[in-house]
XYZ file of C-alpha atoms in Angstrom:
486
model
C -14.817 -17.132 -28.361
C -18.306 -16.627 -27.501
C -19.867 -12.651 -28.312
C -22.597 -12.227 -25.617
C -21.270 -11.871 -22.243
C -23.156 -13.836 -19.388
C -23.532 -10.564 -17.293
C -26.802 -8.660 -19.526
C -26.181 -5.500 -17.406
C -22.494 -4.380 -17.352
C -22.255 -1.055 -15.281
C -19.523 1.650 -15.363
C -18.907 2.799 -11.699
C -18.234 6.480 -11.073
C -17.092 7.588 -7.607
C -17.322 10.853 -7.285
C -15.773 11.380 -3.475
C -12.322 12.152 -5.191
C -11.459 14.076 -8.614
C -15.312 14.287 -9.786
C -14.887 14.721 -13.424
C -16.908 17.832 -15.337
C -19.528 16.989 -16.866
C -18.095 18.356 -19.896
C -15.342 15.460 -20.276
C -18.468 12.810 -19.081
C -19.813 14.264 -22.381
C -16.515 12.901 -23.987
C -16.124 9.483 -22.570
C -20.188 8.098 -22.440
C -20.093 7.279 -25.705
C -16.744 5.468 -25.904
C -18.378 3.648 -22.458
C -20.901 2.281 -24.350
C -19.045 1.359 -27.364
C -16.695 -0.946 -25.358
C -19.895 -2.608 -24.049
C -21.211 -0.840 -21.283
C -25.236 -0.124 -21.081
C -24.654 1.543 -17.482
C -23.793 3.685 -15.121
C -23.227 3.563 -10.862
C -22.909 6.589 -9.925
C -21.784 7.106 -6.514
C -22.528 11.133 -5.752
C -21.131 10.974 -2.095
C -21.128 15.053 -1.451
C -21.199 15.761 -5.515
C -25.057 15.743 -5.153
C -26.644 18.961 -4.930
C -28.443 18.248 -1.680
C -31.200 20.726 -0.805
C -32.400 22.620 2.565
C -30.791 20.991 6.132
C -28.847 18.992 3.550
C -27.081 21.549 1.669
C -24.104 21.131 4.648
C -23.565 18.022 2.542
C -22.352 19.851 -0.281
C -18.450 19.638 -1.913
C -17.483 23.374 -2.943
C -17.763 21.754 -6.753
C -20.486 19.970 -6.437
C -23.132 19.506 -9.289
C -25.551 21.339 -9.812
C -29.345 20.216 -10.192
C -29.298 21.203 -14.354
C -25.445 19.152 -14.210
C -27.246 16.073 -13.058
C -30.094 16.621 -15.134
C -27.275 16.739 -18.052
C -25.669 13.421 -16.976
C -28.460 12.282 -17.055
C -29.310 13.021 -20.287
C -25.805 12.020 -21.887
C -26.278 8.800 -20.640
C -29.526 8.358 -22.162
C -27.611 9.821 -25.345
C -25.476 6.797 -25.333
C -27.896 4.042 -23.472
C -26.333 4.327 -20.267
C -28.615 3.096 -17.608
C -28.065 4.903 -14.665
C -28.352 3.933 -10.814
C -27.598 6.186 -8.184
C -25.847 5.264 -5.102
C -26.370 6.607 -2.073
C -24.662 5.226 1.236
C -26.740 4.454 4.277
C -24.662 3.337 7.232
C -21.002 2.566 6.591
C -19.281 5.101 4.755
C -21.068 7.739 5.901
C -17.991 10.103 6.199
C -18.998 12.887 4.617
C -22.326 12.833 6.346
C -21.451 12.524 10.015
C -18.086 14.599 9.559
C -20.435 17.434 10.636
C -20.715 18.935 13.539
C -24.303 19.478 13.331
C -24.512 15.706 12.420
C -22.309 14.153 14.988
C -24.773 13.201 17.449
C -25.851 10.351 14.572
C -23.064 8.257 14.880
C -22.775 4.814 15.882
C -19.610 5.493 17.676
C -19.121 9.138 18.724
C -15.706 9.607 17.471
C -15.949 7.847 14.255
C -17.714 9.210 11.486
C -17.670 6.336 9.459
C -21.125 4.121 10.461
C -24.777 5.844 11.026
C -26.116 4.735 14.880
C -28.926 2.690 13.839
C -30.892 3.110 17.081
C -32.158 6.428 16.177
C -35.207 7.836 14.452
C -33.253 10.573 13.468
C -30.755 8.404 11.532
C -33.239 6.763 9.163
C -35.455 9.840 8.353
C -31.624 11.408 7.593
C -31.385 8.777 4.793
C -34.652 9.010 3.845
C -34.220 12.626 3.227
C -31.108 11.690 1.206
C -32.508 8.935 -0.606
C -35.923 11.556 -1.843
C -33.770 14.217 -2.804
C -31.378 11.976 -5.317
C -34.730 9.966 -6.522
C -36.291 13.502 -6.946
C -33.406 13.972 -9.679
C -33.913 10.340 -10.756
C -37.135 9.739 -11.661
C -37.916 6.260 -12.975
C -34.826 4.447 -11.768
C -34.869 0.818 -11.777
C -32.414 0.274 -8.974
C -31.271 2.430 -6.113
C -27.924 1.476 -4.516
C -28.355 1.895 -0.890
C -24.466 0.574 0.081
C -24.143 -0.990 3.293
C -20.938 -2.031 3.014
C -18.274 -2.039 5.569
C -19.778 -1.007 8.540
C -17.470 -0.848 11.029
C -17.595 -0.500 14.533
C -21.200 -1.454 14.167
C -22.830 -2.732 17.702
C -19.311 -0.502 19.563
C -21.882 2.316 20.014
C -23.423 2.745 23.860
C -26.937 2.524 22.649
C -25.385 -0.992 20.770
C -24.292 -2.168 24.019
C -27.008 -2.549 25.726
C -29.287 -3.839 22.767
C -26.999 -6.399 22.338
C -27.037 -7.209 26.174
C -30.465 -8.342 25.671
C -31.182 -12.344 24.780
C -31.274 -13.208 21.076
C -30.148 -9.622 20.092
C -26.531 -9.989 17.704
C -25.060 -7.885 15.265
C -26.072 -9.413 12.757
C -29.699 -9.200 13.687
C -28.926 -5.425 14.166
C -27.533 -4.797 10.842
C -30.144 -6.749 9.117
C -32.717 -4.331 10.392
C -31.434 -1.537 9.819
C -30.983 -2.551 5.907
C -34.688 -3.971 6.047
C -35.612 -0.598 7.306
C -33.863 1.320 4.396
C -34.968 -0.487 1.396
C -38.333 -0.489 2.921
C -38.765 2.976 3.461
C -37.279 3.221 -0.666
C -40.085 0.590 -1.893
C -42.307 2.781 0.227
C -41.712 6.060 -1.271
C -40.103 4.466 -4.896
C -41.850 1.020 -5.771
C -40.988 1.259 -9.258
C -37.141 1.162 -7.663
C -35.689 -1.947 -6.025
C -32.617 -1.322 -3.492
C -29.520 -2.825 -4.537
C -26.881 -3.568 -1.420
C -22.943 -4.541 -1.553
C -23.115 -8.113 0.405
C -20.342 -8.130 2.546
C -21.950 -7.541 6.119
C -24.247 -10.374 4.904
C -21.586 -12.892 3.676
C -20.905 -14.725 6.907
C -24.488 -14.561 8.050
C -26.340 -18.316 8.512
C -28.893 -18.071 6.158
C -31.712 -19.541 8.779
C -30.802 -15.738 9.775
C -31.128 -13.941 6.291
C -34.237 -16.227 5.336
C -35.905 -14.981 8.450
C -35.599 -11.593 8.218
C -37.175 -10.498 5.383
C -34.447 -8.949 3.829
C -33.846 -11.324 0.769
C -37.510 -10.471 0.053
C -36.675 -6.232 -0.674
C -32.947 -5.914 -1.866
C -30.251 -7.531 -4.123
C -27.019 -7.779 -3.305
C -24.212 -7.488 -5.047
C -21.387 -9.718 -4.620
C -17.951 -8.033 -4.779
C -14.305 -8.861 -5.039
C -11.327 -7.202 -6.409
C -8.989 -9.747 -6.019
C -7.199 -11.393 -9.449
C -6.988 -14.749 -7.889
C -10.442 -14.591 -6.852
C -12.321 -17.912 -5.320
C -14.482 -18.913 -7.916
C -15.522 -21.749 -6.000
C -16.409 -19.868 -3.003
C -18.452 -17.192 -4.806
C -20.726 -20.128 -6.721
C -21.143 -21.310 -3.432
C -21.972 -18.092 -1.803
C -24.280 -17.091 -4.761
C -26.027 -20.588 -3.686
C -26.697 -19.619 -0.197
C -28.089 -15.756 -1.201
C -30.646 -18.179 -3.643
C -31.567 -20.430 -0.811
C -32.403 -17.306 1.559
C -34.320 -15.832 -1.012
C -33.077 -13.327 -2.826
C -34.307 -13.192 -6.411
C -31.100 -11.480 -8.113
C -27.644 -11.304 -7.225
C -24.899 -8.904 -8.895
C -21.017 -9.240 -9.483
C -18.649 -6.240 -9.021
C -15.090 -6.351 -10.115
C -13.067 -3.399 -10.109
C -11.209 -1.562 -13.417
C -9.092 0.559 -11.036
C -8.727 1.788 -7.412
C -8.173 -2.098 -5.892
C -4.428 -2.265 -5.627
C -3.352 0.607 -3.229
C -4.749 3.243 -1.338
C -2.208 6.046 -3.185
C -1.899 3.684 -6.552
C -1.412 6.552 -9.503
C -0.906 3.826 -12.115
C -3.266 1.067 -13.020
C -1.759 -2.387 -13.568
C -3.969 -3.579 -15.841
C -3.432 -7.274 -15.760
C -4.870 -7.444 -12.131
C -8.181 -5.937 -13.474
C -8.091 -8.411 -16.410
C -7.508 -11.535 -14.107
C -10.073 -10.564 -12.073
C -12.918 -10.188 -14.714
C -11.732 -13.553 -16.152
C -12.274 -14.912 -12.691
C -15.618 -13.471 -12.479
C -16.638 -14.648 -15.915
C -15.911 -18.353 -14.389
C -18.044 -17.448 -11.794
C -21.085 -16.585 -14.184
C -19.976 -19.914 -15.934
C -20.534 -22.039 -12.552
C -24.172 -20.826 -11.691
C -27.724 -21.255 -13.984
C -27.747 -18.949 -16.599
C -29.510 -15.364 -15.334
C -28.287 -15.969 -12.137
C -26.353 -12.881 -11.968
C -28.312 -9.791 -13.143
C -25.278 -8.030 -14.120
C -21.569 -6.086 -13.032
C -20.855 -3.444 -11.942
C -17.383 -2.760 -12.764
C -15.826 -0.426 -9.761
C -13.346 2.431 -10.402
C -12.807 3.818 -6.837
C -11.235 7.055 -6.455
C -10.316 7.037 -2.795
C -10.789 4.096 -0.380
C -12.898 6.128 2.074
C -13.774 10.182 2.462
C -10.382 10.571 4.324
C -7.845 9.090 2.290
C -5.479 10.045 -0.750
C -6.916 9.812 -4.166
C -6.138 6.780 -6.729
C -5.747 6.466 -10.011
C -7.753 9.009 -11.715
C -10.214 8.323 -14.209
C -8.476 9.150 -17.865
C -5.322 6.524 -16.310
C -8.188 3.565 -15.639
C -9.598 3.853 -19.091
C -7.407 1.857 -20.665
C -7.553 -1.096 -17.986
C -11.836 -0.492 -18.243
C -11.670 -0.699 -22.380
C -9.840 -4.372 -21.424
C -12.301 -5.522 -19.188
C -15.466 -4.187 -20.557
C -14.419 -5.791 -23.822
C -12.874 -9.204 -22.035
C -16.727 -9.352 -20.663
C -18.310 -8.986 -23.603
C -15.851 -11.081 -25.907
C -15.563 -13.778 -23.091
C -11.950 -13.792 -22.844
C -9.194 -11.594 -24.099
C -7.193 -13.408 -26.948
C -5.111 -10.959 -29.273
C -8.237 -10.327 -32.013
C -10.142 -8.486 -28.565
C -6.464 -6.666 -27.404
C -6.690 -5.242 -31.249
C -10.117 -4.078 -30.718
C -9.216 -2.503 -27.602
C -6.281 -0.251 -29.135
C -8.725 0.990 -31.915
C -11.177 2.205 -29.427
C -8.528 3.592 -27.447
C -6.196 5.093 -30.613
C -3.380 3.347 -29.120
C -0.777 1.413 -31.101
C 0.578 -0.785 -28.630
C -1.161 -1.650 -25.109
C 0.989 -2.783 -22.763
C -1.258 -5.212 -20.217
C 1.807 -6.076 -17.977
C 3.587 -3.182 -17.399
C 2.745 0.278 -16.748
C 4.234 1.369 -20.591
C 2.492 1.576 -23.527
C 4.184 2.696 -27.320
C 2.919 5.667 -29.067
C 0.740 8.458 -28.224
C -3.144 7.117 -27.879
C -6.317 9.349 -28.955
C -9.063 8.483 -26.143
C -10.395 11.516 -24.285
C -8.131 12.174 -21.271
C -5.126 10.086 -22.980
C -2.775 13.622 -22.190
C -3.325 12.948 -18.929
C -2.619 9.102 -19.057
C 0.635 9.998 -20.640
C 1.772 12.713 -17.962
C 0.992 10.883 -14.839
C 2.723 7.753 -16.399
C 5.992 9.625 -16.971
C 5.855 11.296 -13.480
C 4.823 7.607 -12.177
C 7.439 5.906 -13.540
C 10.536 8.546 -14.049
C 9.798 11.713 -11.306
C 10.442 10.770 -8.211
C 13.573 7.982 -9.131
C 15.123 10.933 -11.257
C 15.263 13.203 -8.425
C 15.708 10.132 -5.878
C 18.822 9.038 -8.326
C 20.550 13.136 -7.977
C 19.990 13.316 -4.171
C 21.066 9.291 -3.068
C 23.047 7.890 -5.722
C 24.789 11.175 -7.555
C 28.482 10.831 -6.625
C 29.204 14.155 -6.679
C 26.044 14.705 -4.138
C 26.348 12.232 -2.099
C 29.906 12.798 -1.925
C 30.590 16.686 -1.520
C 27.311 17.880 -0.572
C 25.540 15.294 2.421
C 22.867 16.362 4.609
C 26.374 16.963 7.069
C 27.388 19.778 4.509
C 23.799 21.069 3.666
C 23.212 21.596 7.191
C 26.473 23.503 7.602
C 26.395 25.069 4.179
C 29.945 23.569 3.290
C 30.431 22.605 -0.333
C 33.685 22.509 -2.586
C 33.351 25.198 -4.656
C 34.462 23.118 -7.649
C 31.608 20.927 -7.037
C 28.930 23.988 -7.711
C 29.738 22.677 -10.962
C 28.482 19.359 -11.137
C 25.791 19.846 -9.317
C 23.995 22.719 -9.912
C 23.558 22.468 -13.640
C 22.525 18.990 -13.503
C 19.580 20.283 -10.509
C 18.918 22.976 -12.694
C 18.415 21.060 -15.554
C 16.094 18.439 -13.775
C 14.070 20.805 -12.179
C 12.869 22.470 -15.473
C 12.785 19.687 -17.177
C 10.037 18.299 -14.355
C 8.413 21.957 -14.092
C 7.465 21.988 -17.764
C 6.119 18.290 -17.500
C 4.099 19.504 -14.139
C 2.751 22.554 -15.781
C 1.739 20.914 -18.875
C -0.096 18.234 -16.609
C -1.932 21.001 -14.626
C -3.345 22.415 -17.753
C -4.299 18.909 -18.767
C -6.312 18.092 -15.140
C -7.489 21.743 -15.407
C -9.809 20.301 -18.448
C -11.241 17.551 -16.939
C -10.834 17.722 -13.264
C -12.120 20.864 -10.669
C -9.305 22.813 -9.047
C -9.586 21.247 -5.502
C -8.300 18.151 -7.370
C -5.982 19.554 -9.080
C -4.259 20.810 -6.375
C -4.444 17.856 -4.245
C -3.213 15.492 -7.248
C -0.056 17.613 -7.591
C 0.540 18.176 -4.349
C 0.724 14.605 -3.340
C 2.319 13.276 -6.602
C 4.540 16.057 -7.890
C 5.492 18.904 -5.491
C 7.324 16.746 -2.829
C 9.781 15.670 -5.401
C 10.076 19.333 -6.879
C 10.584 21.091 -3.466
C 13.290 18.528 -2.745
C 15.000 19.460 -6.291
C 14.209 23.300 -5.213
C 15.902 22.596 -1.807
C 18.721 21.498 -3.403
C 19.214 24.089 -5.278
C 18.774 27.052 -2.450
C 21.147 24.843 0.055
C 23.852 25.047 -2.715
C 23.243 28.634 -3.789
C 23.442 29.615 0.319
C 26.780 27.345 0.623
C 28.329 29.190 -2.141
C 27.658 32.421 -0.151
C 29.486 35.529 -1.046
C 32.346 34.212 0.935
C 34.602 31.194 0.148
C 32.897 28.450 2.267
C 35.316 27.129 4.846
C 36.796 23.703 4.094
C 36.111 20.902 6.698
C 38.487 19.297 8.417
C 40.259 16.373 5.971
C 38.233 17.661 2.903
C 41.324 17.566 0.056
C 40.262 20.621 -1.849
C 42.907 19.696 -3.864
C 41.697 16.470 -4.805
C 39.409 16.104 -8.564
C 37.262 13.293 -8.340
């Protein structure tokens, strides 16, 4: 098994539009980044960047500060972390054009995903952008300018009638628009080169991309999640980008946020088949074709939607694929050296399980959400659809007419009771754990989606039973046997 991985750059992404770590556990986890093989970081601010003047309105309420940056910055240097900054530039621009005041900039007025690319207004917004995150990253060797998934792209009125004209496409307009980005950022940055995701140029004819200059200013980066990924297709794609002229191309796989939109645990042999995939793509091309990889942890799909797995529950999934890059494969020898740099006796690659308590910063947290993952909401599912005594003496039908068998208090209350604190402590031991890493904002959201519905249906339970007890006997139903044990 070879030692040097065929990707020289192998880059840690960081999205930062859902459960933005402190920089205080960032301080804990850099250096365990680097010693399972990473030398960098993509770090995708979104509205975690402290954006100055008619900007600020960008802002999260937790959002960095300038001297926070400044010490991620420095942390990675600590541990030889290269980082590049990402800033998006016309799809994903959610939590830019979800303002009021910036509204009037999008392609499609009631969708604030794409920036209208018509406007002069648009591209001195992303300029603006762009200077105030270089400001904060002086030196940079790349800048990633996204550019991926722009929907509803040429739907916009001003779109409409460009298009109307002869030899205008979409394709033709997205291409300028990305030519106008990267070279307003060699412009202002020339030290910097603009790094794009490649999907809006995949099914372009490369007569097209040769002719437009584009291949001449940015490199794209070539992404798929998948775990049966088409090797064949990508060598042949990465053959076309050459052709057109682009002088690097870059692979992203993904270490977590790829397999559902609300995923909370990361199956790990999905990320693992798809960085053995992408080594076999690196195998199929001249060596130094690919710059490097960018291995993708996303923490919500888009602005607007639920978060993923959170960053301590990927880390075991990125220890396997960093070190499956580096090690060229993953034979038992590399799964060893992945539970040492973990602390973890057994990892589990199949299942969501793993034996014994592991010692990797954030590990508390891995543990929690697996046991609320895997056991929460089928416990309380189990009580409320498959209890006997539930199901049997105490149906929505009696709940809603607060009719119960007084006998059957019995069974069912202590058993509800007993649940429900067992899951309390668990979900107040877990809070205290996200309260270390995580801001509150997330902490709240995380529990709210994952933990409270199946505690207030436990707590329901509970006050429908204590309210069909009453003061009173309850009333027996019509052909209820009160007499009758179960």
């Amino acid at each position: 098994m070879s030692g040097s991985s065929p990707f020289k750059m192998r880059l840690v992404h960081l999205d930062l539009k859902g459960a933005p770590p402190k920089v205080s556990y960032l301080a804990e986890v850099f250096p365990l980044f680097h010693a399972l093989g990473a030398n960098g970081l993509l770090i995708e601010y979104e509205d975690m960047f402290p954006y100055e003047g008619h900007l600020r309105l960008l802002r999260a309420q937790h959002a960095y500060s300038s001297s926070e940056i400044k010490e991620i910055l420095h942390l990675a240097t600590l541990n030889e972390l290269e980082v590049v900054p990402l800033v998006q530039t016309f799809g994903h621009m959610e939590f830019v054009l979800k303002h009021e005041a910036l509204a009037h900039l999008r392609e499609v007025a009631f969708f604030p995903n794409t920036l209208n690319p018509h406007k002069a207004e648009s591209l001195a917004l992303v300029g603006a952008m762009i200077d105030q995150v270089m400001e904060l990253h002086p030196g940079a060797r790349w800048l990633h300018v996204g550019c991926d998934e722009v929907y509803y792209l040429g739907e916009g009125e001003a779109s409409r009638q460009w298009l109307q004209q002869e030899q205008n496409t979409k394709a033709r307009l997205c291409l300028s628009h990305v030519k106008a980005v990267a070279s307003r950022v060699l412009a202002r940055h020339p030290a910097t080169k603009p790094l794009v995701w490649d999907d809006m140029l995949r099914d372009i004819p490369e007569d097209q991309l040769s002719a437009s200059g584009v291949p001449q200013l940015v490199e794209p980066m070539l992404w798929d999640y998948t775990a049966d990924l088409d090797v064949h297709g990508k060598a042949l794609l990465m053959e076309k980008y050459r052709k057109c002229g682009f002088q690097q191309l870059w692979a992203a796989s993904a270490f977590k946020g790829a397999t559902g939109v609300s995923q909370a645990l990361t199956p790990i042999e999905h990320h693992l088949r798809n960085h053995m995939q992408w080594l076999q793509v690196a195998a199929h091309g001249p060596a130094d074709t690919l710059q490097g990889i960018v291995l993708t942890g996303w923490q919500r799909y888009d602005h607007f939607s639920v978060l993923c797995e959170l960053l301590p529950v990927g880390i075991p999934s990125l220890a396997v694929c960093l070190q499956s890059l580096l090690q060229g494969g993953f034979a038992e020898d590399v799964k060893t050296r992945v539970e040492n740099f973990l602390g973890m006796p057994s990892l589990e690659i199949t299942g969501f399980t793993s034996e014994g308590a592991a010692s990797f910063p954030g590990s508390d947290i891995l543990a929690l959400v697996t046991q609320v993952g895997l056991h929460l909401r089928s416990s309380v599912d189990e009580m409320l659809h498959r209890d006997r005594y539930v199901t049997g003496w105490f149906s929505s039908y009696h709940r809603r007419r607060k009719l119960i068998h007084p006998v059957m208090i019995q069974h069912i209350q202590p058993q509800a009771l007993s649940l429900l604190g067992r899951w309390s402590a668990l979900a107040g031991e877990l809070e205290a754990a996200l309260r270390r890493v995580f801001y509150p904002d997330a902490v709240e959201e995380w529990l709210e989606e994952n933990v409270q519905p199946s505690l207030q249906q436990l707590q329901q339970l509970l006050q429908d039973l204590g309210e069909a007890a009453g003061p009173e006997p309850p009333v027996a139903s019509p052909g209820l046997d009160t007499g009758q044990e179960p």
